[in-house]
Coordinates of C-alpha atoms and ligand atoms in Angstrom, one line a residue:
M1 CA 92.5 192.9 109.7
D2 CA 94.3 196.0 110.9
F3 CA 96.0 197.9 108.1
A4 CA 99.1 198.0 110.3
A5 CA 99.2 194.2 110.3
F6 CA 98.9 194.2 106.5
A7 CA 101.7 196.8 106.3
D8 CA 103.9 194.6 108.5
R9 CA 103.3 191.5 106.5
A10 CA 103.9 193.5 103.2
A11 CA 107.2 194.8 104.6
A12 CA 108.3 191.2 105.5
I13 CA 107.4 190.0 102.1
E14 CA 109.3 193.0 100.5
A15 CA 112.4 192.1 102.5
E16 CA 112.4 188.5 101.2
S17 CA 114.1 187.6 98.0
A18 CA 113.5 183.8 97.5
D19 CA 110.4 183.2 95.4
T20 CA 109.3 180.1 97.3
V21 CA 109.5 182.0 100.6
I22 CA 107.6 184.9 99.2
T23 CA 104.8 182.6 97.9
E24 CA 104.7 181.0 101.4
R25 CA 104.5 184.3 103.2
V26 CA 101.7 185.5 100.8
G27 CA 99.9 182.2 101.4
E28 CA 100.1 182.8 105.2
L29 CA 98.8 186.3 104.8
L30 CA 95.8 185.1 102.7
A31 CA 95.0 182.4 105.3
D32 CA 94.9 185.0 108.0
A33 CA 93.0 187.6 106.1
G34 CA 89.5 186.6 107.3
S35 CA 86.6 188.4 105.8
E36 CA 89.0 190.9 104.1
L37 CA 90.6 188.2 101.9
P38 CA 89.4 189.6 98.6
I39 CA 90.7 193.1 99.5
V40 CA 94.0 191.8 100.8
V41 CA 94.6 189.9 97.6
R42 CA 94.0 193.0 95.5
F43 CA 96.0 195.3 97.7
L44 CA 99.0 192.9 97.5
Q45 CA 99.1 193.6 93.8
G46 CA 98.5 197.3 94.2
R47 CA 95.0 197.1 92.9
M48 CA 91.7 198.5 94.1
F49 CA 89.5 196.8 91.6
P50 CA 89.7 193.6 89.5
A51 CA 91.4 193.9 86.1
H52 CA 88.1 193.6 84.3
D53 CA 86.7 196.6 86.2
S54 CA 87.6 199.8 84.5
R55 CA 87.1 202.0 87.7
T56 CA 90.2 203.8 88.9
L57 CA 90.9 206.1 91.8
D58 CA 91.3 208.8 89.1
I59 CA 93.9 210.8 90.9
G60 CA 97.2 212.0 89.7
P61 CA 100.5 211.9 91.7
A62 CA 100.1 215.6 92.4
L63 CA 96.9 215.1 94.4
C64 CA 98.5 212.3 96.4
Y65 CA 101.5 214.6 97.2
E66 CA 99.1 217.3 98.4
A67 CA 97.2 214.9 100.7
I68 CA 100.5 213.6 102.1
A69 CA 101.8 217.2 102.7
R70 CA 98.6 218.2 104.4
A71 CA 98.7 215.2 106.7
A72 CA 102.3 215.8 107.5
G73 CA 101.6 219.1 109.1
R74 CA 100.7 222.7 108.6
N75 CA 104.2 223.7 107.4
V76 CA 104.7 221.0 104.9
A77 CA 104.0 221.9 101.2
A78 CA 103.5 219.5 98.3
E79 CA 106.9 220.8 97.0
D80 CA 108.5 219.3 100.0
V81 CA 107.0 215.9 99.1
E82 CA 108.3 216.3 95.6
S83 CA 111.8 217.2 96.7
R84 CA 111.9 214.2 99.1
L85 CA 110.7 212.1 96.2
A86 CA 113.7 213.3 94.1
D87 CA 116.0 212.2 97.0
R88 CA 114.4 208.9 97.9
G89 CA 113.2 207.8 94.5
E90 CA 109.8 206.3 95.5
I91 CA 106.6 207.5 97.1
G92 CA 106.4 204.8 99.8
A93 CA 109.7 205.9 101.3
V94 CA 108.7 209.5 101.2
A95 CA 105.3 208.8 102.9
A96 CA 107.1 206.8 105.6
S97 CA 109.5 209.7 106.3
Y98 CA 106.8 211.9 107.8
D99 CA 105.2 211.8 111.2
F100 CA 101.5 211.9 110.5
G101 CA 98.6 212.2 112.9
G102 CA 98.8 215.8 114.1
Q103 CA 95.9 217.0 112.1
Q104 CA 93.0 215.2 113.5
G105 CA 89.6 216.7 112.9
L106 CA 90.6 218.4 109.6
G107 CA 89.8 215.6 107.3
A108 CA 86.7 213.9 105.9
F109 CA 87.8 210.4 106.9
T110 CA 85.4 207.8 108.2
G111 CA 86.8 207.4 111.6
S112 CA 86.9 204.2 113.6
D113 CA 86.5 204.0 117.3
D114 CA 90.1 203.3 118.3
G115 CA 91.7 205.3 115.6
G116 CA 93.5 202.3 114.1
L117 CA 92.9 201.8 110.4
T118 CA 91.5 198.5 109.2
V119 CA 92.0 197.1 105.7
A120 CA 88.3 197.3 105.2
E121 CA 88.3 201.0 106.1
V122 CA 91.1 201.8 103.6
D123 CA 89.1 199.9 101.0
E124 CA 86.0 201.8 101.8
D125 CA 87.6 205.2 101.7
L126 CA 89.5 204.5 98.5
R127 CA 86.2 203.3 96.9
A128 CA 84.8 206.7 97.9
V129 CA 87.8 208.4 96.2
A130 CA 87.1 206.4 93.0
A131 CA 83.4 207.2 93.1
A132 CA 83.9 211.0 93.5
T133 CA 83.2 212.7 90.2
G134 CA 82.2 216.1 88.9
D135 CA 82.5 219.5 90.5
G136 CA 84.4 219.6 93.7
S137 CA 85.5 215.9 93.3
R138 CA 89.2 216.9 93.5
D139 CA 88.7 218.3 97.0
T140 CA 86.7 215.3 98.1
K141 CA 89.4 213.0 96.9
R142 CA 92.1 214.9 98.5
D143 CA 90.2 215.1 101.8
L144 CA 89.6 211.4 101.8
L145 CA 93.2 210.7 101.2
F146 CA 94.3 213.2 103.8
G147 CA 92.0 211.4 106.3
L148 CA 93.7 208.1 105.6
F149 CA 97.3 209.4 105.8
N150 CA 96.4 211.4 108.9
R151 CA 95.6 208.1 110.7
S152 CA 98.6 206.2 109.3
S153 CA 101.8 205.2 111.0
P154 CA 104.9 205.6 108.9
E155 CA 104.9 202.0 107.9
E156 CA 101.2 202.1 107.0
A157 CA 101.7 205.3 105.0
R158 CA 104.4 203.6 103.0
Y159 CA 102.0 201.0 101.7
L160 CA 99.0 203.3 101.5
A161 CA 100.9 205.7 99.3
R162 CA 102.1 202.9 97.0
L163 CA 98.5 201.5 96.8
V164 CA 97.1 204.9 96.0
L165 CA 99.5 205.2 93.1
G166 CA 99.0 201.6 92.0
E167 CA 102.6 200.4 92.5
M168 CA 103.1 198.0 95.5
R169 CA 106.7 197.0 94.6
I170 CA 106.9 194.1 97.1
G171 CA 107.7 191.5 94.5
V172 CA 104.3 189.9 94.3
G173 CA 103.1 189.3 90.8
G174 CA 100.0 187.5 89.5
G175 CA 101.9 184.1 89.4
T176 CA 102.9 184.4 93.0
V177 CA 99.3 185.2 94.1
R178 CA 98.0 182.3 92.0
D179 CA 100.4 179.8 93.6
A180 CA 99.8 181.3 97.1
I181 CA 96.0 180.8 96.7
A182 CA 96.6 177.2 95.7
G183 CA 98.9 176.6 98.6
A184 CA 96.9 178.4 101.3
F185 CA 93.5 176.8 100.5
D186 CA 94.7 173.4 99.2
V187 CA 93.4 173.7 95.7
S188 CA 95.2 173.0 92.4
V189 CA 97.2 175.7 90.6
E190 CA 95.4 174.7 87.3
A191 CA 92.0 175.3 88.9
V192 CA 93.1 178.7 90.2
E193 CA 94.6 179.6 86.8
R194 CA 91.5 178.7 84.9
A195 CA 89.3 180.5 87.3
L196 CA 91.5 183.6 87.0
Q197 CA 91.3 183.4 83.2
V198 CA 87.5 183.4 83.2
T199 CA 86.9 186.0 86.0
N200 CA 90.0 188.3 85.9
D201 CA 89.3 188.7 89.6
Y202 CA 92.0 187.5 92.1
G203 CA 89.8 188.5 95.1
L204 CA 86.8 186.5 94.0
V205 CA 89.0 183.5 93.1
A206 CA 90.7 183.5 96.4
D207 CA 87.4 183.7 98.2
I208 CA 85.9 180.8 96.3
A209 CA 89.0 178.7 96.7
R210 CA 88.8 179.1 100.4
E211 CA 85.1 178.6 100.7
D212 CA 84.4 175.9 98.1
G213 CA 87.7 174.5 97.1
D214 CA 88.4 173.0 93.6
D215 CA 84.8 172.2 93.0
G216 CA 83.8 175.8 93.6
L217 CA 86.5 177.1 91.3
E218 CA 85.2 174.8 88.6
T219 CA 81.8 176.4 88.7
L220 CA 83.2 179.8 87.9
G221 CA 82.5 180.7 84.3
L222 CA 82.3 183.6 81.9
E223 CA 79.9 186.3 82.8
I224 CA 78.3 188.5 80.2
G225 CA 79.4 192.0 80.9
R226 CA 82.7 191.0 82.5
P227 CA 85.4 191.1 79.9
V228 CA 88.2 188.5 79.7
Q229 CA 91.7 189.0 78.3
A230 CA 92.2 188.5 74.6
M231 CA 94.0 185.5 73.2
L232 CA 97.2 186.7 71.4
A233 CA 99.3 185.4 68.5
Q234 CA 103.0 184.6 68.0
T235 CA 104.7 185.1 64.7
G236 CA 104.9 181.9 62.6
T237 CA 105.4 180.5 59.1
V238 CA 102.9 178.7 56.8
T239 CA 105.2 175.7 56.6
G240 CA 105.6 175.5 60.4
A241 CA 101.8 175.7 60.9
L242 CA 101.1 172.9 58.4
E243 CA 103.9 170.8 59.9
D244 CA 102.4 171.2 63.4
W245 CA 98.7 170.9 62.6
G246 CA 98.3 169.3 59.2
T247 CA 95.4 171.6 58.5
A248 CA 95.4 175.2 59.4
A249 CA 92.6 177.7 59.8
V250 CA 93.5 180.7 57.7
E251 CA 91.9 184.0 58.5
V252 CA 92.1 187.5 57.2
K253 CA 94.2 189.6 59.5
Y254 CA 92.2 192.8 59.8
D255 CA 94.0 196.0 60.5
G256 CA 91.7 197.5 63.1
A257 CA 91.1 197.5 66.8
R258 CA 90.3 194.4 68.9
V259 CA 86.9 194.3 70.5
Q260 CA 85.1 191.9 72.7
V261 CA 81.4 191.9 72.3
H262 CA 79.1 191.1 75.3
Y263 CA 75.4 190.7 74.5
D264 CA 73.0 189.8 77.3
G265 CA 70.0 189.3 75.0
E266 CA 69.0 192.9 75.1
S267 CA 71.9 195.2 74.9
V268 CA 75.5 195.1 73.7
R269 CA 78.6 196.3 75.5
L270 CA 82.0 196.5 73.8
F271 CA 85.4 196.2 75.4
S272 CA 88.8 196.9 74.0
R273 CA 91.9 194.7 74.1
N274 CA 92.8 196.0 77.6
M275 CA 89.3 195.5 78.8
E276 CA 88.2 199.1 78.8
E277 CA 84.6 199.7 77.8
V278 CA 84.3 201.2 74.3
T279 CA 80.6 200.9 73.8
D280 CA 79.9 204.6 73.4
P281 CA 82.4 205.4 70.6
L282 CA 81.0 202.6 68.5
P283 CA 77.2 203.1 68.3
E284 CA 76.7 201.6 64.8
V285 CA 78.5 198.5 65.8
V286 CA 76.3 198.2 68.9
A287 CA 73.1 198.8 66.8
F288 CA 74.3 196.3 64.2
L289 CA 74.9 193.6 66.8
E290 CA 71.7 194.2 68.7
R291 CA 69.9 193.6 65.4
E292 CA 71.9 190.6 64.2
L293 CA 72.6 188.6 67.4
D294 CA 70.2 185.7 68.0
A295 CA 71.2 184.8 71.5
P296 CA 73.2 186.1 74.5
A297 CA 76.9 185.8 73.5
I298 CA 80.5 186.8 74.0
L299 CA 82.4 187.3 70.8
D300 CA 85.9 188.3 69.9
G301 CA 86.7 190.4 66.8
E302 CA 88.2 193.4 65.2
V303 CA 86.6 196.7 64.4
V304 CA 87.8 198.0 61.0
A305 CA 87.3 201.3 59.2
V306 CA 86.0 201.1 55.7
D307 CA 85.5 203.5 52.8
E308 CA 82.2 203.9 50.8
D309 CA 82.8 200.7 48.9
G310 CA 83.4 198.7 52.1
D311 CA 87.1 198.4 51.4
P312 CA 89.4 198.5 54.4
L313 CA 91.1 201.8 55.5
P314 CA 94.2 201.8 57.7
F315 CA 94.1 201.2 61.5
Q316 CA 94.6 204.9 62.3
E317 CA 91.1 205.6 61.0
V318 CA 89.6 203.4 63.7
L319 CA 91.8 205.1 66.3
R320 CA 90.4 208.5 65.3
R321 CA 87.0 207.1 66.4
F322 CA 88.3 206.2 69.8
R323 CA 90.0 209.5 70.2
R324 CA 86.8 211.3 69.3
K325 CA 85.0 209.7 72.2
H326 CA 83.2 212.8 73.1
D327 CA 82.3 213.8 69.6
V328 CA 81.0 210.5 68.2
A329 CA 78.4 212.1 65.8
R330 CA 81.2 213.9 64.0
A331 CA 83.5 210.9 64.0
R332 CA 80.7 208.9 62.4
E333 CA 80.6 211.2 59.5
D334 CA 84.3 210.9 59.1
V335 CA 84.8 207.2 59.4
T336 CA 82.6 204.2 58.9
V337 CA 83.4 201.3 61.1
R338 CA 82.4 197.6 60.8
L339 CA 82.8 194.6 63.0
R340 CA 84.6 191.5 61.8
A341 CA 83.9 188.8 64.4
F342 CA 86.3 185.9 64.5
D343 CA 85.6 184.0 67.6
C344 CA 82.8 183.0 69.9
L345 CA 83.6 182.5 73.7
H346 CA 80.1 182.1 74.9
A347 CA 76.7 181.5 73.3
D348 CA 73.3 181.0 74.7
G349 CA 74.3 180.0 78.2
A350 CA 77.3 177.8 77.1
D351 CA 80.9 178.7 77.7
L352 CA 83.0 177.7 74.7
L353 CA 86.6 178.4 75.9
D354 CA 87.3 174.7 76.0
A355 CA 85.7 173.9 72.6
P356 CA 87.9 173.6 69.5
L357 CA 88.2 176.6 67.3
R358 CA 86.2 174.8 64.5
D359 CA 83.2 174.4 66.8
R360 CA 83.5 177.9 68.1
R361 CA 83.5 179.2 64.5
D362 CA 80.4 177.1 63.8
R363 CA 78.7 178.6 66.8
L364 CA 79.8 182.1 65.7
E365 CA 78.2 181.6 62.3
T366 CA 74.9 180.5 63.8
V367 CA 74.7 183.2 66.5
L368 CA 75.7 186.1 64.2
G369 CA 74.1 186.3 60.7
S370 CA 76.7 188.6 59.1
G371 CA 79.8 190.5 60.1
V372 CA 81.7 187.2 60.6
S373 CA 85.4 187.3 59.4
E374 CA 86.5 185.3 56.4
W375 CA 88.2 182.0 57.1
W376 CA 89.3 178.9 55.3
L377 CA 90.6 175.5 56.3
A378 CA 93.7 174.6 54.2
D379 CA 96.2 171.8 54.2
D380 CA 98.6 172.9 51.5
A381 CA 101.0 175.9 51.3
E382 CA 99.9 176.8 47.8
A383 CA 96.3 177.2 48.7
I384 CA 97.4 179.4 51.6
A385 CA 99.6 181.5 49.4
D386 CA 96.5 182.0 47.1
I387 CA 94.4 183.1 50.1
E388 CA 97.2 185.4 51.3
A389 CA 97.6 187.0 47.8
E390 CA 93.9 187.7 47.6
T391 CA 93.8 189.0 51.1
L392 CA 96.7 191.4 50.4
E393 CA 95.1 192.4 47.1
A394 CA 91.9 193.3 48.9
G395 CA 93.9 195.7 51.1
H396 CA 94.1 193.7 54.3
E397 CA 97.1 193.4 56.5
G398 CA 97.8 189.8 56.0
I399 CA 96.7 186.4 57.3
M400 CA 96.4 184.7 60.7
L401 CA 97.1 181.0 61.0
K402 CA 95.2 179.1 63.8
D403 CA 95.1 175.6 65.0
P404 CA 91.5 174.5 64.2
E405 CA 91.6 172.1 67.2
S406 CA 92.8 174.6 69.7
T407 CA 90.9 176.0 72.7
Y408 CA 90.6 179.7 73.6
S409 CA 93.3 180.7 76.1
P410 CA 92.6 184.2 77.5
G411 CA 95.6 186.4 77.8
R412 CA 97.9 183.8 76.3
R413 CA 100.4 184.4 73.5
G414 CA 100.6 180.7 72.6
K415 CA 101.6 178.7 69.5
H416 CA 98.0 178.0 68.5
W417 CA 97.5 181.4 66.9
R418 CA 100.2 182.7 64.6
K419 CA 100.5 185.8 62.5
R420 CA 102.4 185.0 59.4
K421 CA 105.9 186.3 59.5
P422 CA 106.8 188.6 56.7
D423 CA 109.2 186.9 54.3
V424 CA 112.6 186.7 55.8
E425 CA 114.4 186.8 52.5
T426 CA 113.8 187.6 48.9
L427 CA 115.7 186.5 45.8
D428 CA 115.8 188.0 42.3
L429 CA 115.3 185.0 40.0
V430 CA 115.1 184.5 36.3
V431 CA 111.9 183.2 34.8
T432 CA 112.9 180.1 32.7
G433 CA 109.5 178.4 32.2
A434 CA 105.8 178.7 32.7
E435 CA 102.5 176.9 32.2
W436 CA 99.3 177.9 30.4
G437 CA 96.5 178.2 32.9
E438 CA 93.2 176.3 33.1
G439 CA 89.6 177.3 32.5
R440 CA 89.2 181.0 32.8
R441 CA 93.0 181.4 32.7
A442 CA 93.6 179.2 29.7
E443 CA 94.9 182.2 27.7
L444 CA 97.2 183.3 30.4
L445 CA 100.6 182.1 31.6
G446 CA 100.7 181.0 35.2
T447 CA 103.0 178.8 37.4
F448 CA 106.3 180.4 36.6
E449 CA 109.6 178.4 36.9
V450 CA 112.2 180.6 38.5
S451 CA 115.9 179.9 38.4
V452 CA 119.3 181.0 39.8
R453 CA 122.3 181.8 37.8
T454 CA 124.9 179.0 37.7
P455 CA 128.4 179.0 36.0
D456 CA 126.9 177.3 33.0
G457 CA 123.5 178.9 32.7
Y458 CA 120.4 178.7 34.9
A459 CA 119.0 176.2 37.3
P460 CA 115.4 176.2 38.8
V461 CA 114.8 176.6 42.5
G462 CA 111.0 176.6 42.5
N463 CA 107.7 177.5 40.9
V464 CA 105.7 180.6 41.8
A465 CA 102.1 179.8 41.0
T466 CA 100.5 182.2 43.1
G467 CA 100.3 185.7 44.5
I468 CA 99.2 187.0 41.1
T469 CA 95.9 188.4 40.1
D470 CA 94.3 188.1 36.7
E471 CA 95.2 191.6 35.8
R472 CA 98.8 191.0 36.7
L473 CA 98.8 187.7 34.8
E474 CA 97.7 189.4 31.7
A475 CA 100.5 191.9 31.9
L476 CA 103.0 189.2 32.7
T477 CA 101.8 187.0 29.8
E478 CA 102.3 190.0 27.4
R479 CA 105.8 190.6 28.9
L480 CA 106.9 186.9 28.6
E481 CA 105.2 185.7 25.4
P482 CA 107.9 187.1 23.1
H483 CA 110.4 185.0 25.0
V484 CA 108.7 181.6 24.5
R485 CA 111.3 179.1 23.0
S486 CA 109.1 176.1 22.8
E487 CA 105.8 174.6 24.1
D488 CA 104.9 171.1 25.1
G489 CA 101.3 170.8 26.0
V490 CA 100.7 173.4 28.7
A491 CA 104.4 173.6 29.5
V492 CA 106.3 176.6 28.0
D493 CA 110.1 176.9 27.8
L494 CA 111.2 180.6 28.2
E495 CA 114.5 182.2 27.2
P496 CA 116.0 184.0 30.2
A497 CA 114.9 187.6 29.9
V498 CA 112.7 188.6 32.9
V499 CA 113.7 188.7 36.5
F500 CA 111.1 188.2 39.4
E501 CA 111.5 189.2 42.9
V502 CA 110.5 186.2 44.9
G503 CA 109.8 186.0 48.7
Y504 CA 110.2 182.7 50.6
E505 CA 110.2 181.3 54.1
E506 CA 113.1 178.9 53.9
L507 CA 115.6 177.3 51.6
Q508 CA 115.6 173.5 51.5
A509 CA 118.0 170.9 49.9
S510 CA 115.9 169.2 47.3
N511 CA 116.1 166.6 44.5
T512 CA 113.2 168.1 42.7
Y513 CA 115.2 170.9 41.0
D514 CA 118.5 170.8 39.2
S515 CA 119.9 173.4 41.4
G516 CA 119.7 171.0 44.4
Y517 CA 117.6 173.6 46.3
A518 CA 113.9 174.4 46.7
L519 CA 112.3 177.5 48.0
R520 CA 109.6 176.9 50.7
F521 CA 106.5 179.0 50.3
P522 CA 107.8 181.0 47.3
R523 CA 105.7 184.0 46.4
F524 CA 105.8 186.5 43.5
L525 CA 106.5 190.0 44.8
G526 CA 107.1 191.8 41.5
V527 CA 109.1 192.1 38.3
R528 CA 112.6 193.6 38.7
E529 CA 112.4 195.7 35.6
D530 CA 115.7 197.3 36.6
K531 CA 117.5 193.9 36.5
A532 CA 118.7 191.8 33.6
P533 CA 119.2 188.0 33.9
E534 CA 122.9 188.6 34.4
D535 CA 122.1 190.5 37.6
A536 CA 119.9 187.7 39.1
D537 CA 121.0 185.9 42.2
T538 CA 123.4 183.0 41.9
L539 CA 123.5 179.4 43.0
D540 CA 126.5 180.3 45.1
R541 CA 124.5 182.8 47.0
V542 CA 121.6 180.4 47.6
R543 CA 124.1 177.8 48.9
R544 CA 125.5 180.4 51.4
L545 CA 122.0 181.4 52.5
A546 CA 120.9 177.8 53.0
D547 CA 124.0 177.1 55.1
A548 CA 123.4 180.2 57.2
Q549 CA 119.8 179.2 58.1
Ligands
ATP1 P1 100.3 191.8 69.6 O1 98.8 191.5 69.7 O2 101.0 190.6 69.0 O3 100.9 192.3 70.9 P2 99.5 193.9 67.9 O4 98.4 194.4 68.8 O5 100.3 194.9 67.1 O6 100.5 193.0 68.6 P3 99.5 191.9 66.0 O7 100.4 191.0 66.8 O8 100.0 192.5 64.8 O9 98.8 192.9 66.9 O10 98.3 190.9 65.7 C1 97.4 190.4 66.6 C2 96.1 191.3 66.5 O11 95.6 191.2 65.2 C3 95.0 190.9 67.4 O12 95.1 191.3 68.7 C4 93.8 191.5 66.7 O13 93.6 192.8 67.1 C5 94.2 191.5 65.2 N1 93.5 190.6 64.3 C6 93.0 190.9 63.1 N2 92.4 189.9 62.5 C7 92.4 188.9 63.4 C8 92.0 187.5 63.3 N3 91.3 187.0 62.3 N4 92.2 186.8 64.4 C9 92.9 187.2 65.5 N5 93.4 188.5 65.6 C10 93.1 189.3 64.5

């Protein structure tokens, strides 16, 4: 396909505003693209390489301006390009404002016989631009770009300049291309979508859709060494998760950097959340995985920084490692990093994206001996609160809640993974009762009844049983014991004296407590030593908060 034809079609698409028409036009272009289909699909999105491929042209705008200036004529300087850019606002319009072609013979372009550029030639030269590295590469890149602009008509130059700078601006996003592929080659949108998720390569998917239809798309799978987009999380609440799923998978939310592990049976490659390769900065993670992994696999996880005792350090410490890319030996002395793998996308020849999380976790645990993240299956809020308390106590960021039956959706921020929302509200409540613990905690008070102030005294709104470590319980027992009014079995009645700060997810009308309200997912946050019972929150305030929810 001539690049001029591509530019014409791109201009027609850019001039169109209705989404359905744009999709149709893109579909027609794909159908006419012939052997250059994969390139056309990428160019339409301003891309030279598929998203999983970390190659770039590695040129800054300045170099592009220089190449344009040189192709525009002997008297044109890069400053002229810049001043036109200030006027016209975007590089495509600037490139289209020059009359190129007077400088033949000066460039290093790969010439074609008739002088007209083809899409394949543009692709080939831009690949050479990307491949140029080391001494003198800046000149090589500029010469190649000059050669391309020198052979461009104004309309071609418009789209060439935009392509070079990675911004097509013709209103064609990923969704449009997906729908256009489906329309042009009569395959289902779902099949295209799935194929895109596993390959991250619009060019490849378009080609397979055209050649082998739906059946061909179905055979596309994950490939070791080709990263996929990470599944993402929404914020959510414990109560919401339990309502939706019955049982939730609870995982430690590590404060580190996301990594995707690709192991082909011999060596490991690591990719970051945006699919950049990060193998080199993490040599001990690579060595660890090459030792521990039993079979070829693709894993999802988090790299965390730890201190000498293995306790977590903040996220910034991991970033230091990434920043010190070129001085890894020194960074290794500064910061120890460890992998916490939490998902398994592929193991021993089998793609697991469509398998439920429980099965993927099983597979993860068989394929990787250690370094697997902590997780629990829980069906009640109190158990989850306990896990969260321990997790926070151990210095982690919090917890993730996941639907144990859910599949892995690359790139999706769906409702199947939720990061627990921090408490929306807190209340300062008076401790009016407690219970002696069991077993190891028999000598300690636990399960504290917390109450709001009412006009005639105090009325309970819930129990905080959790979020409290042994050490804290000892201190609290000491603090509360002098206020015991009476005991009945394990139950203890306390005179109002101590105020707790309590976090909760929601307020609910309830018959359980005299106040008529119950806190959902109440958690102990601390003692308000600065507050007396008379300063605690009132039933009135709770009523207002509940109404406002
Ligand atoms: P976002 O990913 O939502 O854009 P973010 O990068 O700041 O924002 P968070 O939203 O706070 O991250 O949390 C999601 C991230 O938490 C994941 O991308 C991952 O890096 C990290 N994480 C830590 N532990 C887990 C886990 N057990 N499961 C999934 N993700 C985890």
